[in-house]
Amino acid sequence: MRHRKIIIAIGLTALVGVFACARYNGPDNRLVLSAEEGEQLAGGSNNTVFDQSTNAFGFSAPALKGMDELNFAVGNSFFKQNWVSAPASAESRDGLGPYFNARTCSGCHFKDGRGRPPRFDGEEASGLLLRLSIPGVNPYGGPRPDPNYGDQLQDRGIQGITREGNYSIVYTEIEKVFPDGETYALRQPEYVLNELNYGPLSGDVQISPRVGQQIIGMGLLEAILESDILALADENDADKDGISGRPNRVWDVFDQSERLGRFGWKANQPTVVQQTASAFHGDMGITSSPFPEQNCADPQGDCQNAPDGGAPEVTDESLESIVLYVSNLAVPARRDFDQPEVLQGKNIFNAIGCAKCHTPSFKTGIHDRFDNLSNQTIWPYTDLLLHDMGPGLADNRPDFKATGQEWRTQPLWGLGLIKSVNGHEFLLHDGRARNVQEAILWHGGEAEAVTRNFKNLSKAERAALLTFLYSL
Ligand code: HEC
Ligand code: HEC
Ligand SMILES: [Ca+2]
Ligand SMILES: [Ca+2]
Ligand SMILES: [Ca+2]
């Protein structure tokens, strides 16, 4: 493997102060920039694919072999095929609804990638959903459901069942200026619920809009040692850098115990299997052995009386194949990782403080089901911790230990390929950012000082940082 050291002069005089942690090379304002061993292998030696096409997120880990490789194909078909309402001749795929948001997993994770806000009111399955709750916690420390609508608004219903309701999004455009005079705009969304068919929402209902993420490398994130994640937490900001980072603790329905949360925008799910089973339940109305009840709120009689597709509707065997699939989707390799501008951008990423939350690399521990995920040096760019991102991004809806202003640091692997795969780059938890730069500019709260550093970069430095981010 090539290990290059490149020296590039960049005029950073104005920034020397904030570049405190850069490897600053002497008095002549030069930074030593080098590619690190294996950093292009984002998913480690076993689980990285070299593809940047529209299918880049859809490959199996190259090291997956034998029966597991065959089962990956089975899981793939369950992920992509439409579920249908019961009773149906396709017994292994019936039980959709009565209420649902999408008919397939891939309806929201199109090509295993990123969802987006709907383009027009009522656009089917774009990948955005609204979580609902009322103040307080349920018996497991999680969100308390709305009495009439439960914990999620399902905007579709099967034949003969009225959907719960619908929503529209109103964006307000905010014009801003960088210190160097360049202008930018951000759009602030507001959600208006309408056509509520099952009575009023609770007066103090809390609404959290979320899009589905690219689901590459999920098993690798699961294999990161809990102790390595907890070591990054700095709950009371002991080192006084303005950045804390807290673990979420969520309810594991399998173990019936509290566990570290890793998945979802608020690290609100502990494992791939629970994330998958709750997606079936909440997003598609499909029961499973961990979630055996139909997803109907108490007053929703039409939902309760609808025919089911078996008990449970997705068998343990099918669930397992989808979990295998999701766990083993490979991570695409970095592009241009050793190009000078990318290395310059990487240095800026580290120097201005992005890496304080977007932790570049981990070595996984032992994955107890899939050997190929164990002992891998991976580059996910997340600490999997919660950070207060300020009022601008707040949903004001707590989720287990996460407050209404906290979000999990989103992994940045695959970031530069979302556009090729999904044809858009709507980013952040609700897709409000229209590109990478807007996503950065929304960072507030703990990231406030880092965002200020970003704004104070020269135009060329900002461009280098973006070039680095698009190489992920
Ligand atoms: C209606 C849209 C929708 C459907 C259908 C859907 N998802 Fe998701 N998915 C989401 C959203 C939104 C999130 C983020 C959830 C959160 O923050 O609570 C998510 C998160 C995930 C994650 C975690 C990603 C991460 O980075 O932490 C996985 C894994 C996942 N979904 C798998 C699935 C599987 C498997 C299915 C089918 C059984 C499925 N999803 C169906 C919208 C959807
Ligand atoms: C205090 C922790 C923190 C710091 C510092 C931070 N981020 Fe983030 N980043 C987050 C969190 C949390 C999210 C998810 C926020 C949301 O979706 O509302 C995020 C989201 C993003 C996203 C959108 C990802 C996606 O897939 O939607 C990008 C891009 C990003 N960060 C880049 C950066 C860059 C570049 C920097 C440095 C200028 C930076 N971040 C600094 C915590 C941080
Ligand atoms: Ca059902
Ligand atoms: Ca509901
Ligand atoms: Ca700190």
PDB file of N, CA, C and O and ligand atoms in Angstrom, residues 99 130 132 148-154 164 282 295-297 300, ligand 4:
ATOM      1  N   TYR A  99     -52.403   0.158   8.476  1.00  0.00           N
ATOM      2  CA  TYR A  99     -51.796   1.438   8.129  1.00  0.00           C
ATOM      3  C   TYR A  99     -50.333   1.190   7.792  1.00  0.00           C
ATOM      4  O   TYR A  99     -49.696   0.302   8.358  1.00  0.00           O
ATOM      5  N   LEU A 130     -43.071  10.699   9.970  1.00  0.00           N
ATOM      6  CA  LEU A 130     -43.210  11.543  11.153  1.00  0.00           C
ATOM      7  C   LEU A 130     -43.405  10.669  12.390  1.00  0.00           C
ATOM      8  O   LEU A 130     -44.368   9.905  12.476  1.00  0.00           O
ATOM      9  N   LEU A 132     -44.341  10.464  16.354  1.00  0.00           N
ATOM     10  CA  LEU A 132     -45.234  11.238  17.216  1.00  0.00           C
ATOM     11  C   LEU A 132     -45.051  10.795  18.656  1.00  0.00           C
ATOM     12  O   LEU A 132     -44.771   9.622  18.909  1.00  0.00           O
ATOM     13  N   ASN A 148     -54.450   8.838  20.113  1.00  0.00           N
ATOM     14  CA  ASN A 148     -55.239   8.498  18.920  1.00  0.00           C
ATOM     15  C   ASN A 148     -54.414   7.958  17.757  1.00  0.00           C
ATOM     16  O   ASN A 148     -54.938   7.240  16.911  1.00  0.00           O
ATOM     17  N   TYR A 149     -53.139   8.307  17.696  1.00  0.00           N
ATOM     18  CA  TYR A 149     -52.357   7.977  16.495  1.00  0.00           C
ATOM     19  C   TYR A 149     -51.108   7.141  16.766  1.00  0.00           C
ATOM     20  O   TYR A 149     -50.369   6.811  15.843  1.00  0.00           O
ATOM     21  N   GLY A 150     -50.849   6.802  18.034  1.00  0.00           N
ATOM     22  CA  GLY A 150     -49.671   5.988  18.325  1.00  0.00           C
ATOM     23  C   GLY A 150     -48.376   6.775  18.173  1.00  0.00           C
ATOM     24  O   GLY A 150     -48.357   7.991  18.349  1.00  0.00           O
ATOM     25  N   ASP A 151     -47.283   6.078  17.826  1.00  0.00           N
ATOM     26  CA  ASP A 151     -45.981   6.750  17.832  1.00  0.00           C
ATOM     27  C   ASP A 151     -45.475   7.127  16.443  1.00  0.00           C
ATOM     28  O   ASP A 151     -44.326   7.532  16.285  1.00  0.00           O
ATOM     29  N   GLN A 152     -46.347   6.991  15.441  1.00  0.00           N
ATOM     30  CA  GLN A 152     -45.921   7.360  14.088  1.00  0.00           C
ATOM     31  C   GLN A 152     -47.161   7.640  13.253  1.00  0.00           C
ATOM     32  O   GLN A 152     -48.175   6.958  13.397  1.00  0.00           O
ATOM     33  N   LEU A 153     -47.090   8.628  12.391  1.00  0.00           N
ATOM     34  CA  LEU A 153     -48.206   8.915  11.487  1.00  0.00           C
ATOM     35  C   LEU A 153     -48.042   8.072  10.229  1.00  0.00           C
ATOM     36  O   LEU A 153     -47.080   8.249   9.484  1.00  0.00           O
ATOM     37  N   GLN A 154     -48.989   7.148  10.019  1.00  0.00           N
ATOM     38  CA  GLN A 154     -48.956   6.362   8.788  1.00  0.00           C
ATOM     39  C   GLN A 154     -49.851   7.058   7.767  1.00  0.00           C
ATOM     40  O   GLN A 154     -51.041   7.256   8.011  1.00  0.00           O
ATOM     41  N   GLU A 164     -54.232   7.222   8.351  1.00  0.00           N
ATOM     42  CA  GLU A 164     -54.334   8.049   9.548  1.00  0.00           C
ATOM     43  C   GLU A 164     -54.427   9.535   9.211  1.00  0.00           C
ATOM     44  O   GLU A 164     -55.185  10.274   9.840  1.00  0.00           O
ATOM     45  N   GLY A 282     -43.585  -0.422  12.389  1.00  0.00           N
ATOM     46  CA  GLY A 282     -43.995   0.975  12.318  1.00  0.00           C
ATOM     47  C   GLY A 282     -44.203   1.482  10.893  1.00  0.00           C
ATOM     48  O   GLY A 282     -45.127   2.240  10.627  1.00  0.00           O
ATOM     49  N   ASN A 295     -50.161  -2.795  14.553  1.00  0.00           N
ATOM     50  CA  ASN A 295     -49.828  -1.425  14.942  1.00  0.00           C
ATOM     51  C   ASN A 295     -51.072  -0.527  14.842  1.00  0.00           C
ATOM     52  O   ASN A 295     -51.220   0.258  13.913  1.00  0.00           O
ATOM     53  N   CYS A 296     -51.988  -0.686  15.822  1.00  0.00           N
ATOM     54  CA  CYS A 296     -53.221   0.102  15.844  1.00  0.00           C
ATOM     55  C   CYS A 296     -53.307   0.767  17.217  1.00  0.00           C
ATOM     56  O   CYS A 296     -53.036   0.132  18.232  1.00  0.00           O
ATOM     57  N   ALA A 297     -53.695   2.046  17.244  1.00  0.00           N
ATOM     58  CA  ALA A 297     -53.909   2.706  18.537  1.00  0.00           C
ATOM     59  C   ALA A 297     -55.274   2.280  19.087  1.00  0.00           C
ATOM     60  O   ALA A 297     -56.112   1.755  18.344  1.00  0.00           O
ATOM     61  N   GLN A 300     -58.631   2.896  17.263  1.00  0.00           N
ATOM     62  CA  GLN A 300     -58.671   2.626  15.820  1.00  0.00           C
ATOM     63  C   GLN A 300     -59.285   1.258  15.524  1.00  0.00           C
ATOM     64  O   GLN A 300     -58.600   0.279  15.225  1.00  0.00           O
TER      65      GLN A 300
HETATM   66 CA    CA B   4     -49.941   5.490  13.886  1.00  0.00          CA
END
